[in-house]
Structures are given as structure tokens and as C-alpha cells.
Coordinates of C-alpha atoms in Angstrom, one line a residue:
M1 CA 0.0 0.0 0.0
G2 CA 1.4 3.4 -1.0
Y3 CA 1.2 6.7 0.8
N4 CA 1.5 8.9 -2.2
L5 CA 4.8 10.2 -1.0
L6 CA 6.0 10.9 -4.5
K7 CA 2.8 12.0 -6.1
G8 CA 3.5 14.5 -8.9
K9 CA 7.3 13.8 -8.8
R10 CA 9.4 13.0 -11.8
G11 CA 12.7 11.1 -11.9
I12 CA 15.4 9.1 -13.6
I13 CA 16.4 5.6 -12.4
F14 CA 19.7 4.1 -13.5
G15 CA 20.6 0.5 -13.3
A16 CA 17.5 -1.7 -13.2
L17 CA 18.6 -5.0 -14.6
D18 CA 16.2 -7.7 -13.2
E19 CA 13.8 -8.2 -10.4
N20 CA 16.6 -8.8 -7.9
S21 CA 18.2 -5.5 -8.4
I22 CA 17.7 -2.6 -6.0
A23 CA 17.0 -0.2 -8.8
W24 CA 14.2 -2.5 -10.0
K25 CA 12.6 -2.7 -6.6
T26 CA 13.0 1.1 -6.1
A27 CA 11.3 1.8 -9.5
Q28 CA 8.4 -0.4 -8.5
T29 CA 8.1 1.4 -5.1
V30 CA 8.4 4.8 -6.6
H31 CA 5.5 3.9 -9.0
D32 CA 3.4 2.7 -6.0
E33 CA 4.1 6.0 -4.2
G34 CA 2.8 8.0 -7.3
G35 CA 6.1 8.9 -8.9
T36 CA 6.7 8.8 -12.6
F37 CA 10.2 8.2 -14.1
V38 CA 12.4 7.3 -17.1
L39 CA 14.4 4.1 -16.9
T40 CA 17.9 3.9 -18.2
N41 CA 20.8 1.5 -18.5
A42 CA 23.8 0.9 -20.7
P43 CA 22.7 -0.9 -23.9
I44 CA 24.7 -4.0 -23.1
A45 CA 23.1 -4.3 -19.7
M46 CA 19.6 -3.8 -21.2
R47 CA 20.3 -6.8 -23.5
M48 CA 21.2 -8.9 -20.4
G49 CA 18.2 -7.9 -18.3
Q50 CA 14.4 -7.6 -18.5
I51 CA 14.0 -3.8 -18.3
D52 CA 11.2 -3.9 -20.9
E53 CA 9.1 -5.9 -18.5
L54 CA 9.6 -3.3 -15.7
A55 CA 8.8 -0.4 -18.1
K56 CA 5.4 -2.0 -19.0
K57 CA 4.6 -2.5 -15.3
T58 CA 5.3 1.0 -14.3
G59 CA 4.2 2.8 -17.5
S60 CA 7.7 4.1 -18.0
E61 CA 9.8 4.9 -21.1
I62 CA 13.4 3.6 -21.5
I63 CA 16.3 5.8 -22.7
P64 CA 19.5 3.8 -23.3
A65 CA 22.5 5.7 -22.1
D66 CA 26.2 4.9 -21.4
A67 CA 26.7 6.6 -18.0
T68 CA 30.4 7.2 -18.8
S69 CA 29.4 9.2 -21.9
V70 CA 28.7 12.9 -21.3
E71 CA 27.0 13.1 -24.8
D72 CA 24.6 10.2 -23.8
L73 CA 23.9 11.7 -20.4
D74 CA 23.2 15.2 -21.8
N75 CA 20.7 13.5 -24.3
L76 CA 19.2 11.4 -21.4
V77 CA 18.5 14.5 -19.3
A78 CA 17.0 16.6 -22.1
K79 CA 14.8 13.7 -23.3
S80 CA 13.7 12.9 -19.7
V81 CA 12.6 16.4 -19.1
E82 CA 10.6 16.3 -22.4
I83 CA 9.0 12.9 -21.8
L84 CA 8.1 13.7 -18.1
G85 CA 6.8 17.1 -18.9
G86 CA 9.0 19.1 -16.6
K87 CA 12.1 19.2 -14.4
I88 CA 13.4 16.3 -12.4
D89 CA 12.7 15.6 -8.7
F90 CA 14.7 12.5 -8.0
V91 CA 17.6 10.4 -9.5
L92 CA 18.8 7.0 -8.5
H93 CA 22.4 6.1 -9.5
S94 CA 22.6 2.3 -9.0
I95 CA 25.6 1.4 -11.2
G96 CA 28.7 -0.6 -10.3
M97 CA 31.2 -2.8 -12.1
S98 CA 34.7 -4.1 -11.7
V99 CA 36.5 -5.6 -14.6
N100 CA 39.3 -6.8 -12.3
V101 CA 36.7 -8.7 -10.3
R102 CA 35.1 -10.2 -13.4
K103 CA 38.5 -11.3 -14.7
G104 CA 39.6 -12.7 -11.4
R105 CA 42.5 -10.3 -10.9
A106 CA 43.5 -9.8 -7.3
Y107 CA 43.8 -6.4 -5.7
T108 CA 47.6 -6.8 -5.6
D109 CA 47.6 -7.6 -9.4
E110 CA 45.3 -5.1 -10.9
K111 CA 45.4 -4.5 -14.6
Y112 CA 45.1 -0.7 -14.6
D113 CA 43.1 -0.4 -17.9
F114 CA 40.5 -2.6 -16.0
T115 CA 40.8 -0.3 -13.0
A116 CA 40.2 2.8 -15.0
K117 CA 37.2 1.3 -16.7
G118 CA 35.5 0.2 -13.4
W119 CA 36.2 3.6 -11.8
D120 CA 34.7 5.3 -14.8
V121 CA 31.5 3.2 -14.7
S122 CA 31.1 2.9 -10.9
A123 CA 32.2 6.3 -9.6
L124 CA 33.1 9.0 -12.1
S125 CA 29.8 8.3 -13.8
F126 CA 28.1 9.8 -10.7
H127 CA 29.9 13.1 -11.2
K128 CA 29.0 13.0 -14.9
V129 CA 25.3 12.4 -14.3
M130 CA 25.2 15.3 -11.8
Q131 CA 27.1 17.6 -14.0
S132 CA 24.7 16.9 -17.0
L133 CA 21.7 17.7 -14.6
Y134 CA 23.5 20.7 -13.1
K135 CA 24.5 22.3 -16.4
A136 CA 21.1 21.8 -17.9
D137 CA 19.4 23.2 -14.7
A138 CA 17.2 20.1 -14.9
M139 CA 16.5 19.5 -11.3
N140 CA 13.6 21.1 -9.3
E141 CA 14.4 22.8 -6.1
W142 CA 14.3 20.4 -3.1
G143 CA 15.0 17.5 -5.6
S144 CA 17.0 14.5 -4.4
I145 CA 19.8 12.5 -5.9
V146 CA 20.8 9.2 -4.4
A147 CA 23.7 6.7 -5.2
L148 CA 24.2 3.3 -3.7
T149 CA 27.4 2.4 -2.0
Y150 CA 29.0 -0.1 0.4
M151 CA 31.0 0.3 3.6
A152 CA 34.1 -1.3 2.0
A153 CA 34.7 2.4 1.4
Q154 CA 35.4 2.7 5.1
R155 CA 36.6 -0.8 6.1
T156 CA 38.7 -3.5 4.3
F157 CA 36.9 -6.4 2.8
P158 CA 39.6 -8.2 0.8
D159 CA 37.4 -9.8 -2.0
Y160 CA 35.6 -6.5 -2.7
N161 CA 38.8 -5.6 -4.6
D162 CA 39.0 -2.2 -6.4
M163 CA 35.3 -1.7 -6.0
A164 CA 36.1 -0.5 -2.4
D165 CA 38.2 2.4 -4.0
N166 CA 35.4 3.1 -6.4
K167 CA 32.8 3.4 -3.6
A168 CA 35.2 5.8 -1.6
Y169 CA 35.5 8.0 -4.6
L170 CA 31.6 7.9 -5.2
E171 CA 31.0 8.9 -1.6
S172 CA 33.4 11.9 -1.9
V173 CA 31.7 13.0 -5.2
A174 CA 28.4 13.0 -3.3
R175 CA 29.8 15.3 -0.6
S176 CA 31.6 17.6 -3.1
F177 CA 28.9 18.0 -5.6
G178 CA 26.3 18.0 -2.9
Y179 CA 27.7 21.3 -1.6
F180 CA 27.3 23.0 -5.0
F181 CA 24.0 21.4 -5.7
G182 CA 22.6 22.4 -2.3
K183 CA 24.0 25.9 -2.3
E184 CA 22.9 26.9 -5.7
K185 CA 20.0 24.7 -6.6
K186 CA 18.5 23.5 -3.2
V187 CA 19.1 19.9 -4.4
R188 CA 20.0 17.1 -2.0
V189 CA 22.8 14.5 -2.7
N190 CA 23.3 11.4 -0.5
T191 CA 24.6 8.0 -0.7
I192 CA 23.1 4.9 0.9
S193 CA 25.5 2.4 2.2
Q194 CA 23.6 -0.8 1.9
S195 CA 23.9 -4.3 3.4
P196 CA 25.4 -7.0 1.2
T197 CA 22.4 -7.8 -1.1
A198 CA 21.7 -10.9 -3.2
T199 CA 21.6 -9.0 -6.5
T200 CA 23.1 -10.2 -9.8
A201 CA 26.0 -7.7 -9.3
G202 CA 26.5 -8.5 -5.6
Q203 CA 26.8 -12.2 -6.3
G204 CA 29.7 -11.6 -8.7
V205 CA 31.9 -10.9 -5.6
K206 CA 34.1 -13.8 -4.5
G207 CA 32.9 -15.4 -1.2
F208 CA 29.6 -13.5 -1.4
D209 CA 27.4 -16.2 0.1
G210 CA 29.7 -16.6 3.1
F211 CA 29.9 -12.9 3.7
I212 CA 26.1 -12.2 3.5
S213 CA 25.7 -14.9 6.1
Y214 CA 28.4 -13.3 8.3
A215 CA 26.7 -9.8 7.9
E216 CA 23.4 -11.4 8.9
K217 CA 24.9 -12.7 12.1
M218 CA 26.6 -9.4 12.9
S219 CA 23.7 -7.1 12.3
P220 CA 21.2 -6.7 15.2
L221 CA 18.3 -6.2 12.8
G222 CA 19.7 -8.6 10.1
N223 CA 20.6 -7.5 6.7
A224 CA 18.5 -5.0 4.8
T225 CA 17.0 -6.5 1.7
A226 CA 16.7 -4.9 -1.8
Q227 CA 13.1 -4.0 -1.0
D228 CA 14.1 -2.5 2.4
C229 CA 16.6 -0.3 0.4
A230 CA 13.9 0.7 -2.1
D231 CA 11.7 1.8 0.8
Y232 CA 14.6 3.9 2.3
T233 CA 15.4 5.4 -1.0
V234 CA 11.8 6.6 -1.4
T235 CA 12.0 8.4 1.9
L236 CA 15.0 10.3 0.6
F237 CA 13.2 11.2 -2.5
S238 CA 10.2 12.5 -0.6
D239 CA 9.7 15.9 1.0
L240 CA 10.1 14.3 4.5
T241 CA 13.9 14.5 4.1
K242 CA 14.4 18.1 2.6
K243 CA 17.4 18.9 4.9
V244 CA 19.3 15.7 4.5
T245 CA 22.3 16.2 2.1
M246 CA 25.9 15.3 1.7
Q247 CA 25.4 12.2 3.9
N248 CA 26.6 8.6 3.6
L249 CA 23.7 6.9 5.2
F250 CA 24.2 3.4 6.6
H251 CA 21.3 1.1 5.9
D252 CA 22.6 -2.2 7.1
G253 CA 20.7 -3.4 10.1
G254 CA 23.3 -2.0 12.6
F255 CA 26.3 -3.8 11.0
S256 CA 28.3 -0.7 10.7
N257 CA 28.2 0.1 14.4
T258 CA 28.6 -3.5 15.7
G259 CA 32.0 -4.6 16.9
V260 CA 31.0 -8.2 17.4
S261 CA 27.7 -10.0 18.0
Q262 CA 26.9 -12.8 20.3
E263 CA 26.2 -15.1 17.3
V264 CA 29.7 -14.5 15.9
I265 CA 31.3 -15.1 19.3
E266 CA 29.5 -18.4 19.6
K267 CA 30.4 -19.4 16.0
F268 CA 34.0 -19.1 16.8

């Protein structure tokens, strides 16, 4: 049941791949809350996923865009404003990829061409998205921009590889661009540091099953699901959080503030 939290609001959602993805769940929840949006993903990701199905369910249009291409993003922003009939109120950046992880390269044996590509897709793309929105003056006042991150930006998780560095950069971009977007456009920029989540992308990380089980045992409230994250994201898109900006918001059942849990002590 929706509360019409986003009635009349328009947005862009990046990264919906399949029904397991956080962006997919967010799109469905935004739709339930009365929001309208454009869906976008890289052409290659669209061929792999089922984004057409999501578009039909939510009455949304799809605009393919490579988030590393400024030209594609400028086109996406202009077309979105045209299709939606006005400026944008919310944006979700749910994009991440490491070629080093995909190719099985250890953090101590990175191929730097792979590193640069992963950084561009996972982190610099967030700056590019916001710069396109900013230069086009495409965001409404009190709009909200959210990117998804993970606490490997603050703590070491060996198998997360160079994605940890990408997330640290992503969070810094949110703070830095958030200052200018807030000061000059009254737009909020935040990152959500989500629990390990059983998405297609998440399961590509080595040892993921073991880690998600460990995080579940460490978190007083248990891991936050993709749907939980979608619900939280909607609150950040809504007018209920107008003064929240430049924050990295932990959404992890308490994992980030737990030194050790009784369950983990008993396990060892």
C-alpha cells in the first residue's frame, strides 16, 4: 500500500537489470508512491536484463545511455525532461562494475586499464550524471539525488577488490557535488551504504554467500533487503527529508556500528 509520498514527482532511475536489483525494486516502489520516471541503463546491460518488463509494469519509457558518456547523459537529461513534462525531482544512481573482479584479478595484481574502466563506470559516472543535470538546470528545487554504495569504502573487505576504492570516490563526489547542488539549486545529494544484497552484481563478488551470512549474524536487525533499500530510498526522494544532504547513510541493520555480535562469538 502506498502513501502517495512521490505524487507528482518525476525522476530518472539508473541500473534496473532484473527483479533482484535494488533499482528495479526502487522503480516499483516509486511507482506505488505515485512517482513517474524514465528508466535507463547501458545498452549491453539492457540486453542482459528484463528492463522492458519493468517499463510495462510502471508505464515508463526507457532511454538507453552509457553513464560514462557525457553526450549520452546530456541526451538522457534533455529527453527525460521532455518525456516527463518538466524538471526532475529525483535520481537514483545504481551502477557498479569491476573488470578486475570479473576477470579474477587480485587487488595486488590489478590491470590498470581494467581499474580505470571500473572507476569510470562505478564512480566517475556519478559526477558525470550530476554535472549533466546541473548544467542543464534540470533539477527542481528540493530535488533528491541518491547513489548506492557499500561500507568497503570505510573498512577493508579483501574480496571487494578495487570496488572499495570506487565506492570511496563515489561517496566523496556526493559530498563535493552535494555542496554546490545544495547551495545553488537546493538539491540534496546522498549515498546509501547498503547491506550486502543478493543482486546479480553482488553475487559476482568472490565469497559472497559466506559474507552475506556473516553480515546477517553481525547485524542486530539482520541484513537490509533490496526491498528495504527501495523503501529507504523513497524516503530520501520524498519531501520528508528536505534537509538531509551530503550524507553517507548506513542502511545495514546496525552492522556498521557493531564490533562483534553474540552469534559471531558463539560461532568461533
